[in-house]
Amino acid sequence: MSGVTVTGSTSPCNPEELRSLFLFEHLTPEQLGRLCSSGRIETAEPGPVYAEGDPATCFYVLLEGTVVTSRQVGNDDIEVNRTSMRGVYAGAFQAYLGDRVPQLYTNSLRVTEPSRFFVLAADEFAQIMRDWFPMAVHLLEGLFFGNRTFQQVVSQRERLLALGSLSAGLTHELNNPAAAALRATSALRDRVAGMRHKLKILTGGPYRQSDLDTLISVQERAVERIAKAQDLSPMEASDKEDSVADWLDDHGIRGGWDLAPVFVQAGLDEEWLEQVAAAVDGELLESAVRWLNYTVETELLMNEIEDSTSRVSGLVNAARQYSQLDRAPYQVVDIHELLDSTLQMLAGKIGAEVRVVKEFDHTLPRVPAYPGELNQVWTNLIDNAVSAMDGVGTLTVRTSRDHGRLVVDFLDTGPGVPAEIRQRIFEPFFTTKPVGQGTGLGLDISWRIVVNKHHGDLEVESQPGNTRFRVRLPLTAGTPEAEEATK
């Protein structure tokens, strides 16, 4: 609309009507007269008054009626406020800052019934502010630009905190599979060398081709059984190891207690060993069994390397999802993917003594959001929950739908948030942690991301053993065209 007001009519300005508004009640008759001569009274019919992003040309003060302000989120207008309070103002109220900031409407304004406004041109409003309140203008300028600088510094701190959480979690989680793959690779090299040695002994013996074929067939069946091996309880594994070790001892094979665990882990038993014994001569049975043991160990080690590298690959993918690397900052996302990636990244920090329960409603649609910043919200709330429980308890992450919004609940079994500080926990730098622990930024950052950037809600309910942080986000699934545009 380019700032064009949709009006029904104009009428003369009455200074006494302006005086009845809280915004102008302390002005002098001369000041009220200047306002009336500079501005105008307009009646707006139901519909839009101005649109977000248009040049901010007018300052509006509500005299009568109902106004609705909204912000653009993706392809949707999200309602921010609805009021009929006389004197509320909107539009170009930052005009006094001049061209140092973009003079654009920061929201959209519409009326739901015929409504009357006092309307003042932006340049006239700016001049009046400078003429009447020069000191206040300086203070407001300092507040505005100082706050913007502060936000930039805090934003940098936010990114560092997110990077620190990402790096710490990723390093911890990558260390175990990487170390396992390294150990398995070193052991595999030794086993392959031993296999070559045993193969040389076997091929140098008095074997018929049919005997070697049988032995190779046994080897292939052993590999097949490894893939189908079932997990055993410690007691079951111990019993089977005893049986296999006894069989090896009975057949004169030394070190049966060292060989038995490998065979049992692979799902091989005495019946399989009898097939080996039937395939070779007695004097070479030990060499054949040890060669097959190397085969089994080699296969198990390759499985371990595959599992470890798959784990590393999964963690890298989780890190990409968590950090939203190479992705648009705003997109239509599945909240559950964000929660899963954050929980995976923080698994090391959560620890083994915290039971994580996921109660996800997978029927919820994808939502428009800034996923990288929501992951930071999840990180802060999970970190606070784990800290509150002192690393021991139950963390429940639940998603649901509530009155047209998507809800994410974080529940912990910690001691709770005391009632006397519950209203302060979203204040910047407020913390109950000892000096040197925590930053005091987490909940303030989370609140600003959820409320200011996503136009949602963040609230807390707490009692000992049951604390819940609830995040509400606009539940507006993107169209296929919108999803394509964010890829």
mmCIF file of N, CA, C and O in Angstrom, residues 2-62:
data_model
loop_
_atom_site.group_PDB
_atom_site.id
_atom_site.type_symbol
_atom_site.label_atom_id
_atom_site.label_comp_id
_atom_site.label_asym_id
_atom_site.label_seq_id
_atom_site.Cartn_x
_atom_site.Cartn_y
_atom_site.Cartn_z
ATOM 1 N N SER A 2 2.177 1.103 0.257
ATOM 2 C CA SER A 2 3.103 2.227 0.283
ATOM 3 C C SER A 2 2.665 3.305 1.257
ATOM 4 O O SER A 2 2.779 4.498 1.010
ATOM 5 N N GLY A 3 2.095 2.890 2.386
ATOM 6 C CA GLY A 3 1.760 3.820 3.449
ATOM 7 C C GLY A 3 0.501 4.613 3.230
ATOM 8 O O GLY A 3 0.200 5.526 3.981
ATOM 9 N N VAL A 4 -0.267 4.295 2.215
ATOM 10 C CA VAL A 4 -1.512 5.037 1.967
ATOM 11 C C VAL A 4 -2.572 4.598 2.969
ATOM 12 O O VAL A 4 -2.861 3.409 3.101
ATOM 13 N N THR A 5 -3.150 5.538 3.676
ATOM 14 C CA THR A 5 -4.167 5.223 4.664
ATOM 15 C C THR A 5 -5.521 5.032 3.989
ATOM 16 O O THR A 5 -5.940 5.847 3.173
ATOM 17 N N VAL A 6 -6.190 3.941 4.359
ATOM 18 C CA VAL A 6 -7.537 3.700 3.849
ATOM 19 C C VAL A 6 -8.506 4.423 4.773
ATOM 20 O O VAL A 6 -8.690 4.031 5.923
ATOM 21 N N THR A 7 -9.087 5.510 4.304
ATOM 22 C CA THR A 7 -9.944 6.331 5.171
ATOM 23 C C THR A 7 -11.352 6.417 4.629
ATOM 24 O O THR A 7 -11.611 6.253 3.443
ATOM 25 N N GLY A 8 -12.240 6.725 5.564
ATOM 26 C CA GLY A 8 -13.609 6.965 5.155
ATOM 27 C C GLY A 8 -13.880 8.457 5.060
ATOM 28 O O GLY A 8 -14.568 8.935 4.176
ATOM 29 N N SER A 9 -13.282 9.246 6.004
ATOM 30 C CA SER A 9 -13.527 10.694 6.013
ATOM 31 C C SER A 9 -12.504 11.367 6.907
ATOM 32 O O SER A 9 -11.793 10.723 7.670
ATOM 33 N N THR A 10 -12.427 12.677 6.798
ATOM 34 C CA THR A 10 -11.599 13.477 7.701
ATOM 35 C C THR A 10 -12.510 14.436 8.457
ATOM 36 O O THR A 10 -13.621 14.760 8.010
ATOM 37 N N SER A 11 -12.038 14.911 9.596
ATOM 38 C CA SER A 11 -12.841 15.847 10.402
ATOM 39 C C SER A 11 -11.897 16.800 11.111
ATOM 40 O O SER A 11 -10.696 16.519 11.252
ATOM 41 N N PRO A 12 -12.415 17.933 11.601
ATOM 42 C CA PRO A 12 -11.556 18.916 12.281
ATOM 43 C C PRO A 12 -10.942 18.319 13.554
ATOM 44 O O PRO A 12 -11.522 17.451 14.206
ATOM 45 N N CYS A 13 -9.773 18.810 13.898
ATOM 46 C CA CYS A 13 -9.085 18.357 15.113
ATOM 47 C C CYS A 13 -9.544 19.207 16.293
ATOM 48 O O CYS A 13 -9.594 20.439 16.208
ATOM 49 N N ASN A 14 -9.880 18.549 17.393
ATOM 50 C CA ASN A 14 -10.325 19.230 18.604
ATOM 51 C C ASN A 14 -9.225 19.113 19.658
ATOM 52 O O ASN A 14 -8.929 18.015 20.140
ATOM 53 N N PRO A 15 -8.592 20.235 20.064
ATOM 54 C CA PRO A 15 -7.507 20.167 21.051
ATOM 55 C C PRO A 15 -7.925 19.490 22.354
ATOM 56 O O PRO A 15 -7.139 18.776 22.977
ATOM 57 N N GLU A 16 -9.180 19.693 22.762
ATOM 58 C CA GLU A 16 -9.620 19.106 24.019
ATOM 59 C C GLU A 16 -9.724 17.577 23.906
ATOM 60 O O GLU A 16 -9.503 16.868 24.879
ATOM 61 N N GLU A 17 -10.055 17.078 22.711
ATOM 62 C CA GLU A 17 -10.090 15.622 22.534
ATOM 63 C C GLU A 17 -8.674 15.054 22.636
ATOM 64 O O GLU A 17 -8.462 13.989 23.232
ATOM 65 N N LEU A 18 -7.703 15.796 22.079
ATOM 66 C CA LEU A 18 -6.314 15.331 22.201
ATOM 67 C C LEU A 18 -5.875 15.341 23.663
ATOM 68 O O LEU A 18 -5.157 14.437 24.118
ATOM 69 N N ARG A 19 -6.281 16.370 24.414
ATOM 70 C CA ARG A 19 -5.884 16.463 25.819
ATOM 71 C C ARG A 19 -6.410 15.272 26.626
ATOM 72 O O ARG A 19 -5.848 14.897 27.640
ATOM 73 N N SER A 20 -7.508 14.671 26.172
ATOM 74 C CA SER A 20 -8.099 13.556 26.919
ATOM 75 C C SER A 20 -7.299 12.255 26.771
ATOM 76 O O SER A 20 -7.597 11.269 27.443
ATOM 77 N N LEU A 21 -6.296 12.282 25.898
ATOM 78 C CA LEU A 21 -5.464 11.101 25.698
ATOM 79 C C LEU A 21 -4.253 11.158 26.611
ATOM 80 O O LEU A 21 -3.650 12.226 26.815
ATOM 81 N N PHE A 22 -3.838 10.017 27.161
ATOM 82 C CA PHE A 22 -2.702 9.987 28.094
ATOM 83 C C PHE A 22 -1.436 10.515 27.436
ATOM 84 O O PHE A 22 -0.551 11.059 28.096
ATOM 85 N N LEU A 23 -1.341 10.366 26.117
ATOM 86 C CA LEU A 23 -0.121 10.770 25.422
ATOM 87 C C LEU A 23 0.045 12.290 25.404
ATOM 88 O O LEU A 23 1.176 12.797 25.396
ATOM 89 N N PHE A 24 -1.070 13.043 25.418
ATOM 90 C CA PHE A 24 -1.019 14.506 25.260
ATOM 91 C C PHE A 24 -1.550 15.272 26.468
ATOM 92 O O PHE A 24 -1.668 16.503 26.405
ATOM 93 N N GLU A 25 -1.883 14.595 27.552
ATOM 94 C CA GLU A 25 -2.614 15.247 28.644
ATOM 95 C C GLU A 25 -1.831 16.357 29.331
ATOM 96 O O GLU A 25 -2.434 17.248 29.948
ATOM 97 N N HIS A 26 -0.513 16.377 29.235
ATOM 98 C CA HIS A 26 0.272 17.400 29.929
ATOM 99 C C HIS A 26 0.788 18.488 28.995
ATOM 100 O O HIS A 26 1.628 19.300 29.400
ATOM 101 N N LEU A 27 0.320 18.512 27.746
ATOM 102 C CA LEU A 27 0.751 19.554 26.820
ATOM 103 C C LEU A 27 0.026 20.867 27.113
ATOM 104 O O LEU A 27 -1.095 20.894 27.631
ATOM 105 N N THR A 28 0.650 21.964 26.737
ATOM 106 C CA THR A 28 0.054 23.295 26.909
ATOM 107 C C THR A 28 -0.969 23.542 25.810
ATOM 108 O O THR A 28 -0.965 22.864 24.767
ATOM 109 N N PRO A 29 -1.850 24.523 26.005
ATOM 110 C CA PRO A 29 -2.810 24.854 24.936
ATOM 111 C C PRO A 29 -2.109 25.188 23.623
ATOM 112 O O PRO A 29 -2.601 24.842 22.538
ATOM 113 N N GLU A 30 -0.952 25.882 23.710
ATOM 114 C CA GLU A 30 -0.226 26.226 22.487
ATOM 115 C C GLU A 30 0.268 24.960 21.777
ATOM 116 O O GLU A 30 0.226 24.856 20.538
ATOM 117 N N GLN A 31 0.770 24.003 22.540
ATOM 118 C CA GLN A 31 1.267 22.763 21.946
ATOM 119 C C GLN A 31 0.126 21.957 21.320
ATOM 120 O O GLN A 31 0.257 21.421 20.224
ATOM 121 N N LEU A 32 -1.001 21.905 22.023
ATOM 122 C CA LEU A 32 -2.151 21.192 21.469
ATOM 123 C C LEU A 32 -2.624 21.873 20.185
ATOM 124 O O LEU A 32 -3.020 21.208 19.214
ATOM 125 N N GLY A 33 -2.548 23.186 20.171
ATOM 126 C CA GLY A 33 -2.946 23.912 18.966
ATOM 127 C C GLY A 33 -2.025 23.592 17.800
ATOM 128 O O GLY A 33 -2.483 23.449 16.653
ATOM 129 N N ARG A 34 -0.721 23.510 18.073
ATOM 130 C CA ARG A 34 0.210 23.175 16.986
ATOM 131 C C ARG A 34 -0.071 21.777 16.466
ATOM 132 O O ARG A 34 -0.014 21.528 15.252
ATOM 133 N N LEU A 35 -0.347 20.839 17.370
ATOM 134 C CA LEU A 35 -0.652 19.479 16.923
ATOM 135 C C LEU A 35 -1.863 19.481 16.000
ATOM 136 O O LEU A 35 -1.871 18.841 14.939
ATOM 137 N N CYS A 36 -2.907 20.168 16.405
ATOM 138 C CA CYS A 36 -4.122 20.176 15.606
ATOM 139 C C CYS A 36 -3.891 20.827 14.243
ATOM 140 O O CYS A 36 -4.457 20.394 13.223
ATOM 141 N N SER A 37 -3.084 21.884 14.231
ATOM 142 C CA SER A 37 -2.852 22.562 12.951
ATOM 143 C C SER A 37 -1.939 21.741 12.046
ATOM 144 O O SER A 37 -2.007 21.856 10.814
ATOM 145 N N SER A 38 -1.083 20.912 12.644
ATOM 146 C CA SER A 38 -0.135 20.122 11.853
ATOM 147 C C SER A 38 -0.719 18.777 11.441
ATOM 148 O O SER A 38 -0.320 18.215 10.417
ATOM 149 N N GLY A 39 -1.632 18.243 12.245
ATOM 150 C CA GLY A 39 -2.167 16.922 11.959
ATOM 151 C C GLY A 39 -3.590 16.957 11.477
ATOM 152 O O GLY A 39 -4.120 18.020 11.112
ATOM 153 N N ARG A 40 -4.216 15.803 11.475
ATOM 154 C CA ARG A 40 -5.587 15.698 11.000
ATOM 155 C C ARG A 40 -6.284 14.532 11.697
ATOM 156 O O ARG A 40 -5.625 13.631 12.223
ATOM 157 N N ILE A 41 -7.583 14.523 11.679
ATOM 158 C CA ILE A 41 -8.388 13.427 12.208
ATOM 159 C C ILE A 41 -8.921 12.641 11.016
ATOM 160 O O ILE A 41 -9.542 13.210 10.118
ATOM 161 N N GLU A 42 -8.660 11.340 11.003
ATOM 162 C CA GLU A 42 -9.131 10.504 9.908
ATOM 163 C C GLU A 42 -9.897 9.312 10.462
ATOM 164 O O GLU A 42 -9.558 8.784 11.531
ATOM 165 N N THR A 43 -10.918 8.931 9.714
ATOM 166 C CA THR A 43 -11.678 7.726 10.054
ATOM 167 C C THR A 43 -11.297 6.627 9.070
ATOM 168 O O THR A 43 -11.404 6.817 7.853
ATOM 169 N N ALA A 44 -10.846 5.517 9.582
ATOM 170 C CA ALA A 44 -10.446 4.381 8.747
ATOM 171 C C ALA A 44 -11.536 3.325 8.784
ATOM 172 O O ALA A 44 -12.005 2.941 9.856
ATOM 173 N N GLU A 45 -11.948 2.883 7.615
ATOM 174 C CA GLU A 45 -12.922 1.808 7.522
ATOM 175 C C GLU A 45 -12.236 0.466 7.796
ATOM 176 O O GLU A 45 -11.005 0.359 7.695
ATOM 177 N N PRO A 46 -13.001 -0.571 8.169
ATOM 178 C CA PRO A 46 -12.373 -1.874 8.455
ATOM 179 C C PRO A 46 -11.470 -2.321 7.306
ATOM 180 O O PRO A 46 -11.870 -2.299 6.136
ATOM 181 N N GLY A 47 -10.258 -2.688 7.665
ATOM 182 C CA GLY A 47 -9.286 -3.111 6.655
ATOM 183 C C GLY A 47 -7.896 -2.607 7.004
ATOM 184 O O GLY A 47 -7.658 -2.076 8.101
ATOM 185 N N PRO A 48 -6.948 -2.721 6.082
ATOM 186 C CA PRO A 48 -5.566 -2.324 6.367
ATOM 187 C C PRO A 48 -5.396 -0.817 6.432
ATOM 188 O O PRO A 48 -6.066 -0.065 5.710
ATOM 189 N N VAL A 49 -4.491 -0.372 7.293
ATOM 190 C CA VAL A 49 -4.119 1.037 7.406
ATOM 191 C C VAL A 49 -2.755 1.253 6.777
ATOM 192 O O VAL A 49 -2.558 2.155 5.969
ATOM 193 N N TYR A 50 -1.786 0.425 7.164
ATOM 194 C CA TYR A 50 -0.475 0.444 6.501
ATOM 195 C C TYR A 50 0.126 -0.955 6.594
ATOM 196 O O TYR A 50 -0.342 -1.795 7.370
ATOM 197 N N ALA A 51 1.153 -1.204 5.789
ATOM 198 C CA ALA A 51 1.760 -2.537 5.709
ATOM 199 C C ALA A 51 3.216 -2.502 6.156
ATOM 200 O O ALA A 51 3.937 -1.522 5.914
ATOM 201 N N GLU A 52 3.625 -3.561 6.819
ATOM 202 C CA GLU A 52 5.007 -3.712 7.256
ATOM 203 C C GLU A 52 5.968 -3.595 6.070
ATOM 204 O O GLU A 52 5.756 -4.179 5.018
ATOM 205 N N GLY A 53 7.033 -2.810 6.264
ATOM 206 C CA GLY A 53 8.034 -2.651 5.219
ATOM 207 C C GLY A 53 7.815 -1.455 4.321
ATOM 208 O O GLY A 53 8.723 -1.064 3.578
ATOM 209 N N ASP A 54 6.623 -0.856 4.362
ATOM 210 C CA ASP A 54 6.368 0.344 3.562
ATOM 211 C C ASP A 54 7.060 1.548 4.203
ATOM 212 O O ASP A 54 7.339 1.550 5.412
ATOM 213 N N PRO A 55 7.339 2.613 3.428
ATOM 214 C CA PRO A 55 7.915 3.828 4.022
ATOM 215 C C PRO A 55 7.025 4.369 5.131
ATOM 216 O O PRO A 55 5.799 4.481 4.971
ATOM 217 N N ALA A 56 7.647 4.691 6.276
ATOM 218 C CA ALA A 56 6.888 5.171 7.441
ATOM 219 C C ALA A 56 6.611 6.662 7.270
ATOM 220 O O ALA A 56 7.455 7.503 7.591
ATOM 221 N N THR A 57 5.436 6.984 6.795
ATOM 222 C CA THR A 57 5.099 8.378 6.469
ATOM 223 C C THR A 57 4.247 9.065 7.524
ATOM 224 O O THR A 57 4.177 10.302 7.532
ATOM 225 N N CYS A 58 3.590 8.290 8.413
ATOM 226 C CA CYS A 58 2.649 8.908 9.352
ATOM 227 C C CYS A 58 2.759 8.287 10.743
ATOM 228 O O CYS A 58 3.111 7.110 10.902
ATOM 229 N N PHE A 59 2.422 9.122 11.721
ATOM 230 C CA PHE A 59 2.340 8.715 13.120
ATOM 231 C C PHE A 59 0.855 8.689 13.483
ATOM 232 O O PHE A 59 0.143 9.670 13.277
ATOM 233 N N TYR A 60 0.376 7.545 14.006
ATOM 234 C CA TYR A 60 -1.059 7.342 14.257
ATOM 235 C C TYR A 60 -1.321 7.229 15.758
ATOM 236 O O TYR A 60 -0.602 6.505 16.467
ATOM 237 N N VAL A 61 -2.376 7.920 16.213
ATOM 238 C CA VAL A 61 -2.827 7.804 17.605
ATOM 239 C C VAL A 61 -4.315 7.453 17.568
ATOM 240 O O VAL A 61 -5.119 8.165 16.936
ATOM 241 N N LEU A 62 -4.701 6.360 18.238
ATOM 242 C CA LEU A 62 -6.081 5.887 18.193
ATOM 243 C C LEU A 62 -6.980 6.758 19.081
ATOM 244 O O LEU A 62 -6.712 6.949 20.275
#
